[in-house]
PDB file of C-alpha atoms and ligand atoms in Angstrom:
ATOM      1  CA  MET A 205       1.119  23.243  16.611  1.00 73.00           C
ATOM      2  CA  ASN A 206      -1.925  22.409  14.406  1.00 87.00           C
ATOM      3  CA  LEU A 207      -2.116  20.288  11.238  1.00 91.00           C
ATOM      4  CA  GLN A 208      -2.156  23.419   9.041  1.00 91.00           C
ATOM      5  CA  SER A 209       1.201  24.598  10.376  1.00 94.00           C
ATOM      6  CA  VAL A 210       2.632  21.066  10.052  1.00 95.00           C
ATOM      7  CA  PHE A 211       1.598  20.991   6.373  1.00 96.00           C
ATOM      8  CA  ASP A 212       2.954  24.514   5.809  1.00 96.00           C
ATOM      9  CA  TRP A 213       6.256  23.320   7.339  1.00 96.00           C
ATOM     10  CA  LEU A 214       6.352  20.236   5.051  1.00 97.00           C
ATOM     11  CA  GLN A 215       5.662  22.425   2.031  1.00 97.00           C
ATOM     12  CA  SER A 216       8.498  24.831   3.075  1.00 96.00           C
ATOM     13  CA  TRP A 217      11.138  22.070   2.807  1.00 96.00           C
ATOM     14  CA  PRO A 218      13.647  22.882   0.041  1.00 96.00           C
ATOM     15  CA  ILE A 219      12.907  19.498  -1.605  1.00 96.00           C
ATOM     16  CA  SER A 220       9.170  20.283  -1.516  1.00 97.00           C
ATOM     17  CA  GLU A 221       9.789  23.599  -3.284  1.00 96.00           C
ATOM     18  CA  GLY A 222      12.064  21.762  -5.715  1.00 96.00           C
ATOM     19  CA  ILE A 223       9.356  19.166  -6.499  1.00 96.00           C
ATOM     20  CA  ARG A 224       6.760  21.927  -7.057  1.00 96.00           C
ATOM     21  CA  GLN A 225       8.999  24.014  -9.338  1.00 95.00           C
ATOM     22  CA  SER A 226      10.892  21.295 -11.231  1.00 96.00           C
ATOM     23  CA  SER A 227       9.553  19.851 -14.501  1.00 96.00           C
ATOM     24  CA  TRP A 228      11.036  16.390 -13.837  1.00 97.00           C
ATOM     25  CA  MET A 229      11.141  15.805 -10.017  1.00 97.00           C
ATOM     26  CA  PHE A 230       7.433  15.065  -9.447  1.00 96.00           C
ATOM     27  CA  PRO A 231       7.231  12.675 -12.465  1.00 97.00           C
ATOM     28  CA  ALA A 232      10.422  11.001 -11.209  1.00 98.00           C
ATOM     29  CA  PHE A 233       8.987  10.475  -7.686  1.00 97.00           C
ATOM     30  CA  GLU A 234       5.646   9.343  -9.138  1.00 97.00           C
ATOM     31  CA  SER A 235       7.400   6.846 -11.440  1.00 98.00           C
ATOM     32  CA  VAL A 236       9.293   5.339  -8.491  1.00 98.00           C
ATOM     33  CA  HIS A 237       5.983   5.285  -6.584  1.00 98.00           C
ATOM     34  CA  VAL A 238       4.111   3.546  -9.392  1.00 97.00           C
ATOM     35  CA  ILE A 239       6.824   0.882  -9.856  1.00 98.00           C
ATOM     36  CA  ALA A 240       6.986   0.225  -6.088  1.00 97.00           C
ATOM     37  CA  ILE A 241       3.217   0.071  -5.564  1.00 97.00           C
ATOM     38  CA  THR A 242       2.749  -2.188  -8.578  1.00 96.00           C
ATOM     39  CA  LEU A 243       5.196  -4.688  -7.063  1.00 97.00           C
ATOM     40  CA  VAL A 244       3.710  -4.288  -3.542  1.00 97.00           C
ATOM     41  CA  VAL A 245       0.177  -4.989  -4.698  1.00 97.00           C
ATOM     42  CA  GLY A 246       1.349  -7.713  -7.097  1.00 97.00           C
ATOM     43  CA  SER A 247       3.294  -9.536  -4.352  1.00 96.00           C
ATOM     44  CA  VAL A 248       0.383  -9.272  -1.884  1.00 96.00           C
ATOM     45  CA  MET A 249      -1.953 -10.713  -4.540  1.00 96.00           C
ATOM     46  CA  ILE A 250       0.381 -13.705  -5.159  1.00 95.00           C
ATOM     47  CA  VAL A 251      -0.068 -14.803  -1.519  1.00 94.00           C
ATOM     48  CA  ASP A 252      -3.804 -13.929  -1.447  1.00 96.00           C
ATOM     49  CA  LEU A 253      -4.500 -15.963  -4.607  1.00 95.00           C
ATOM     50  CA  ARG A 254      -2.562 -18.930  -3.153  1.00 94.00           C
ATOM     51  CA  VAL A 255      -4.635 -18.884   0.055  1.00 94.00           C
ATOM     52  CA  LEU A 256      -7.783 -18.651  -2.107  1.00 93.00           C
ATOM     53  CA  GLY A 257      -6.515 -21.856  -3.804  1.00 88.00           C
ATOM     54  CA  LEU A 258      -6.373 -20.190  -7.241  1.00 89.00           C
ATOM     55  CA  THR A 259      -2.592 -20.246  -7.972  1.00 87.00           C
ATOM     56  CA  THR A 260       0.766 -21.788  -7.014  1.00 75.00           C
ATOM     57  CA  THR A 261      -0.992 -24.608  -5.106  1.00 79.00           C
ATOM     58  CA  ARG A 262       2.062 -26.879  -5.381  1.00 84.00           C
ATOM     59  CA  LYS A 263       3.798 -24.551  -2.881  1.00 85.00           C
ATOM     60  CA  SER A 264       2.769 -24.350   0.765  1.00 91.00           C
ATOM     61  CA  VAL A 265       1.386 -21.000   1.942  1.00 92.00           C
ATOM     62  CA  SER A 266       4.258 -20.471   4.395  1.00 93.00           C
ATOM     63  CA  GLU A 267       6.922 -21.336   1.788  1.00 93.00           C
ATOM     64  CA  LEU A 268       5.433 -18.775  -0.642  1.00 93.00           C
ATOM     65  CA  SER A 269       4.984 -16.119   2.079  1.00 93.00           C
ATOM     66  CA  TRP A 270       8.613 -16.480   3.205  1.00 92.00           C
ATOM     67  CA  GLU A 271       9.778 -15.983  -0.397  1.00 94.00           C
ATOM     68  CA  VAL A 272       7.472 -13.075  -1.257  1.00 95.00           C
ATOM     69  CA  LEU A 273       6.768 -10.992   1.878  1.00 92.00           C
ATOM     70  CA  PRO A 274      10.309  -9.607   2.428  1.00 95.00           C
ATOM     71  CA  TRP A 275       9.958  -8.044  -1.052  1.00 95.00           C
ATOM     72  CA  THR A 276       6.507  -6.710  -0.141  1.00 96.00           C
ATOM     73  CA  TRP A 277       7.793  -4.907   2.960  1.00 95.00           C
ATOM     74  CA  GLY A 278      10.940  -3.584   1.211  1.00 97.00           C
ATOM     75  CA  LEU A 279       8.920  -2.235  -1.714  1.00 97.00           C
ATOM     76  CA  PHE A 280       6.279  -0.798   0.620  1.00 97.00           C
ATOM     77  CA  LEU A 281       9.042   1.254   2.250  1.00 98.00           C
ATOM     78  CA  ILE A 282       9.979   2.660  -1.185  1.00 98.00           C
ATOM     79  CA  ALA A 283       6.270   3.421  -1.900  1.00 97.00           C
ATOM     80  CA  LEU A 284       5.980   5.118   1.490  1.00 97.00           C
ATOM     81  CA  ILE A 285       9.094   7.298   1.019  1.00 98.00           C
ATOM     82  CA  SER A 286       8.248   8.329  -2.570  1.00 98.00           C
ATOM     83  CA  GLY A 287       4.597   8.940  -1.595  1.00 97.00           C
ATOM     84  CA  ALA A 288       5.623  10.968   1.461  1.00 97.00           C
ATOM     85  CA  PHE A 289       7.827  13.293  -0.618  1.00 97.00           C
ATOM     86  CA  MET A 290       5.017  13.840  -3.142  1.00 97.00           C
ATOM     87  CA  PHE A 291       2.642  14.472  -0.226  1.00 97.00           C
ATOM     88  CA  ALA A 292       5.030  16.952   1.459  1.00 97.00           C
ATOM     89  CA  ALA A 293       5.237  19.025  -1.755  1.00 96.00           C
ATOM     90  CA  LYS A 294       1.461  19.729  -1.782  1.00 96.00           C
ATOM     91  CA  ALA A 295       0.413  18.597   1.726  1.00 96.00           C
ATOM     92  CA  ASN A 296      -2.469  21.076   2.156  1.00 95.00           C
ATOM     93  CA  ALA A 297      -3.987  20.130  -1.213  1.00 96.00           C
ATOM     94  CA  TYR A 298      -3.621  16.354  -0.701  1.00 96.00           C
ATOM     95  CA  PHE A 299      -4.993  16.432   2.855  1.00 95.00           C
ATOM     96  CA  THR A 300      -8.255  18.000   1.630  1.00 95.00           C
ATOM     97  CA  ASP A 301      -8.492  15.683  -1.391  1.00 96.00           C
ATOM     98  CA  THR A 302     -11.255  13.044  -0.927  1.00 97.00           C
ATOM     99  CA  PRO A 303      -9.634  10.250  -3.020  1.00 97.00           C
ATOM    100  CA  PHE A 304      -6.372  10.794  -1.081  1.00 97.00           C
ATOM    101  CA  ARG A 305      -8.204  10.505   2.260  1.00 97.00           C
ATOM    102  CA  LEU A 306     -10.079   7.390   1.085  1.00 98.00           C
ATOM    103  CA  LYS A 307      -6.776   5.872  -0.117  1.00 98.00           C
ATOM    104  CA  MET A 308      -5.172   6.388   3.300  1.00 97.00           C
ATOM    105  CA  LEU A 309      -8.274   4.913   5.052  1.00 98.00           C
ATOM    106  CA  LEU A 310      -8.260   1.896   2.721  1.00 98.00           C
ATOM    107  CA  MET A 311      -4.523   1.368   3.316  1.00 97.00           C
ATOM    108  CA  ALA A 312      -5.205   1.439   7.093  1.00 98.00           C
ATOM    109  CA  ALA A 313      -8.007  -1.126   6.591  1.00 98.00           C
ATOM    110  CA  ALA A 314      -5.666  -3.310   4.470  1.00 98.00           C
ATOM    111  CA  GLY A 315      -3.066  -3.059   7.265  1.00 96.00           C
ATOM    112  CA  LEU A 316      -5.585  -4.075   9.965  1.00 97.00           C
ATOM    113  CA  ASN A 317      -6.711  -6.991   7.813  1.00 97.00           C
ATOM    114  CA  MET A 318      -3.055  -8.071   7.415  1.00 96.00           C
ATOM    115  CA  PHE A 319      -2.663  -8.044  11.223  1.00 95.00           C
ATOM    116  CA  PHE A 320      -5.885 -10.028  11.623  1.00 97.00           C
ATOM    117  CA  PHE A 321      -4.657 -12.637   9.097  1.00 96.00           C
ATOM    118  CA  HIS A 322      -1.329 -12.850  10.917  1.00 94.00           C
ATOM    119  CA  PHE A 323      -2.814 -13.242  14.419  1.00 94.00           C
ATOM    120  CA  VAL A 324      -5.887 -15.390  13.647  1.00 95.00           C
ATOM    121  CA  PRO A 325      -5.936 -17.700  10.535  1.00 95.00           C
ATOM    122  CA  LEU A 326      -2.127 -17.943  10.378  1.00 94.00           C
ATOM    123  CA  LYS A 327      -2.030 -19.307  13.958  1.00 93.00           C
ATOM    124  CA  THR A 328      -3.455 -22.625  12.669  1.00 92.00           C
ATOM    125  CA  ILE A 329      -1.413 -22.754   9.437  1.00 92.00           C
ATOM    126  CA  HIS A 330       0.277 -26.025  10.487  1.00 90.00           C
ATOM    127  CA  ARG A 331      -3.132 -27.628   9.853  1.00 89.00           C
ATOM    128  CA  TRP A 332      -3.699 -26.285   6.315  1.00 89.00           C
ATOM    129  CA  ASP A 333      -0.341 -25.045   5.001  1.00 89.00           C
ATOM    130  CA  ARG A 334      -0.100 -27.533   2.089  1.00 83.00           C
ATOM    131  CA  ASP A 335      -3.867 -27.834   1.504  1.00 75.00           C
ATOM    132  CA  VAL A 336      -5.259 -26.341  -1.689  1.00 70.00           C
ATOM    133  CA  GLN A 337      -8.367 -25.278   0.223  1.00 80.00           C
ATOM    134  CA  ALA A 338      -7.590 -22.936   3.179  1.00 91.00           C
ATOM    135  CA  PRO A 339     -10.130 -22.401   6.013  1.00 93.00           C
ATOM    136  CA  ALA A 340     -13.011 -19.985   5.224  1.00 95.00           C
ATOM    137  CA  ILE A 341     -11.687 -17.324   7.654  1.00 96.00           C
ATOM    138  CA  ALA A 342      -8.323 -17.268   5.831  1.00 96.00           C
ATOM    139  CA  LYS A 343     -10.033 -17.031   2.446  1.00 96.00           C
ATOM    140  CA  LEU A 344     -12.289 -14.226   3.684  1.00 97.00           C
ATOM    141  CA  SER A 345      -9.293 -12.236   4.920  1.00 97.00           C
ATOM    142  CA  CYS A 346      -7.394 -12.728   1.645  1.00 97.00           C
ATOM    143  CA  GLY A 347     -10.459 -11.873  -0.426  1.00 97.00           C
ATOM    144  CA  LEU A 348     -10.823  -8.648   1.579  1.00 98.00           C
ATOM    145  CA  SER A 349      -7.118  -7.958   1.061  1.00 98.00           C
ATOM    146  CA  LEU A 350      -7.540  -8.196  -2.726  1.00 98.00           C
ATOM    147  CA  ALA A 351     -10.530  -5.813  -2.591  1.00 98.00           C
ATOM    148  CA  PHE A 352      -8.752  -3.275  -0.336  1.00 98.00           C
ATOM    149  CA  TRP A 353      -5.612  -3.083  -2.495  1.00 98.00           C
ATOM    150  CA  VAL A 354      -7.588  -2.754  -5.760  1.00 98.00           C
ATOM    151  CA  LEU A 355      -9.472   0.155  -4.137  1.00 98.00           C
ATOM    152  CA  VAL A 356      -6.207   1.731  -2.859  1.00 98.00           C
ATOM    153  CA  VAL A 357      -4.837   1.723  -6.409  1.00 97.00           C
ATOM    154  CA  THR A 358      -8.123   3.103  -7.798  1.00 97.00           C
ATOM    155  CA  MET A 359      -8.140   5.967  -5.274  1.00 97.00           C
ATOM    156  CA  GLY A 360      -4.426   6.599  -5.899  1.00 96.00           C
ATOM    157  CA  ARG A 361      -5.069   7.032  -9.611  1.00 96.00           C
ATOM    158  CA  TRP A 362      -8.125   9.177  -8.949  1.00 97.00           C
ATOM    159  CA  ILE A 363      -6.081  11.674  -6.902  1.00 96.00           C
ATOM    160  CA  GLY A 364      -4.484  12.931 -10.105  1.00 92.00           C
ATOM    161  CA  PHE A 365      -7.929  13.911 -11.439  1.00 95.00           C
ATOM    162  CA  THR A 366      -9.163  15.690  -8.318  1.00 94.00           C
ATOM    163  CA  ILE A 367      -6.110  17.321  -6.702  1.00 91.00           C
ATOM    164  CA  GLN A 368      -6.238  21.162  -6.701  1.00 78.00           C
ATOM    165  CA  GLY A 369      -3.106  23.226  -7.534  1.00 68.00           C
TER     166      GLY A 369
HETATM  167  C1  HEM B 457       1.479   0.397  -1.221  1.00 82.50           C
HETATM  168  C2  HEM B 457       0.745   1.428  -0.942  1.00 82.50           C
HETATM  169  C3  HEM B 457       0.350   2.434  -2.004  1.00 82.50           C
HETATM  170  C4  HEM B 457      -0.332   2.234  -3.169  1.00 82.50           C
HETATM  171  C5  HEM B 457      -0.870   0.919  -3.727  1.00 82.50           C
HETATM  172  C6  HEM B 457      -0.455   3.551  -3.818  1.00 82.50           C
HETATM  173  C7  HEM B 457      -1.080   3.769  -5.048  1.00 82.50           C
HETATM  174  C8  HEM B 457      -0.970   4.958  -5.760  1.00 82.50           C
HETATM  175  C9  HEM B 457      -1.396   5.139  -7.146  1.00 82.50           C
HETATM  176  C10 HEM B 457      -2.013   4.056  -8.041  1.00 82.50           C
HETATM  177  C11 HEM B 457      -1.123   6.424  -7.477  1.00 82.50           C
HETATM  178  C12 HEM B 457      -1.385   7.098  -8.842  1.00 82.50           C
HETATM  179  C13 HEM B 457      -0.155   7.029  -9.647  1.00 82.50           C
HETATM  180  C14 HEM B 457      -0.391   7.651 -11.002  1.00 82.50           C
HETATM  181  O1  HEM B 457      -1.473   7.712 -11.449  1.00 82.50           O
HETATM  182  O2  HEM B 457       0.577   8.075 -11.617  1.00 82.50           O
HETATM  183  C15 HEM B 457      -0.548   7.054  -6.310  1.00 82.50           C
HETATM  184  C16 HEM B 457      -0.172   8.356  -6.272  1.00 82.50           C
HETATM  185  C17 HEM B 457       0.163   8.976  -5.110  1.00 82.50           C
HETATM  186  N1  HEM B 457       0.367   8.393  -3.876  1.00 82.50           N
HETATM  187 FE1  HEM B 457       0.285   6.459  -3.464  1.00 82.50          FE
HETATM  188  N2  HEM B 457       0.141   4.503  -3.030  1.00 82.50           N
HETATM  189  C18 HEM B 457       0.634   3.871  -1.905  1.00 82.50           C
HETATM  190  C19 HEM B 457       1.248   4.447  -0.824  1.00 82.50           C
HETATM  191  C20 HEM B 457       1.280   5.821  -0.647  1.00 82.50           C
HETATM  192  C21 HEM B 457       1.681   6.473   0.577  1.00 82.50           C
HETATM  193  C22 HEM B 457       2.114   5.739   1.844  1.00 82.50           C
HETATM  194  C23 HEM B 457       1.555   7.823   0.349  1.00 82.50           C
HETATM  195  C24 HEM B 457       1.795   8.990   1.260  1.00 82.50           C
HETATM  196  C25 HEM B 457       2.370   9.039   2.338  1.00 82.50           C
HETATM  197  C26 HEM B 457       1.112   8.003  -1.023  1.00 82.50           C
HETATM  198  C27 HEM B 457       0.923   9.219  -1.627  1.00 82.50           C
HETATM  199  C28 HEM B 457       0.649   9.375  -2.977  1.00 82.50           C
HETATM  200  C29 HEM B 457       0.642  10.672  -3.655  1.00 82.50           C
HETATM  201  C30 HEM B 457       0.897  12.023  -3.011  1.00 82.50           C
HETATM  202  C31 HEM B 457       0.356  10.416  -4.997  1.00 82.50           C
HETATM  203  C32 HEM B 457       0.339  11.432  -6.164  1.00 82.50           C
HETATM  204  C33 HEM B 457      -1.007  11.752  -6.579  1.00 82.50           C
HETATM  205  C34 HEM B 457      -0.970  12.727  -7.748  1.00 82.50           C
HETATM  206  O3  HEM B 457      -0.833  13.922  -7.505  1.00 82.50           O
HETATM  207  O4  HEM B 457      -1.098  12.262  -8.864  1.00 82.50           O
HETATM  208  N3  HEM B 457       0.944   6.765  -1.596  1.00 82.50           N
HETATM  209  N4  HEM B 457      -0.453   6.144  -5.284  1.00 82.50           N
END
């Protein structure tokens, strides 16, 4: 089974045909996607800006993360499901679309950076949790996170201008 036949299979789903033929289903999925991704990126930025010492400095980093990150993961799931259905409807076209590919690569990079932050700077958080100024390695990771997510959103928006069919 090659990628082409997988994409043909995704596109043959009744819901995929429905999304392609309906005048309201794609806009409905895209609206859910836009609301979810706005809240995902917004919630990630709240924690990044705190670690960079730019906002919410009266709260400790761990306190803020515990409050915000469950929302981030829940909303990411909604972004993933709504994005996956839009993808399935025109899988062959999206897979060959450069902004779509760059968006997926940037999301993978943002994910790797999140793992790095979790397994390296966060391991010493007991030393800097309440400090306004976090260690340079933590700031670097959160600065990269901001850049990756801004680029993911930019590529996501660009898809609409480049997608064929
Ligand atoms: C939190 C992560 C994500 C962010 C920040 C994001 C961002 C975006 C943005 C900004 C748009 C353009 C919306 C518009 O202009 O109306 C978009 C559209 C789209 N996204 Fe995502 N997205 C995310 C996750 C995903 C995932 C996981 C998938 C696929 C599995 C996906 C697939 C799509 C598709 C197919 C479109 C429609 C493009 C079009 O035809 O206009 N997205 N995304």
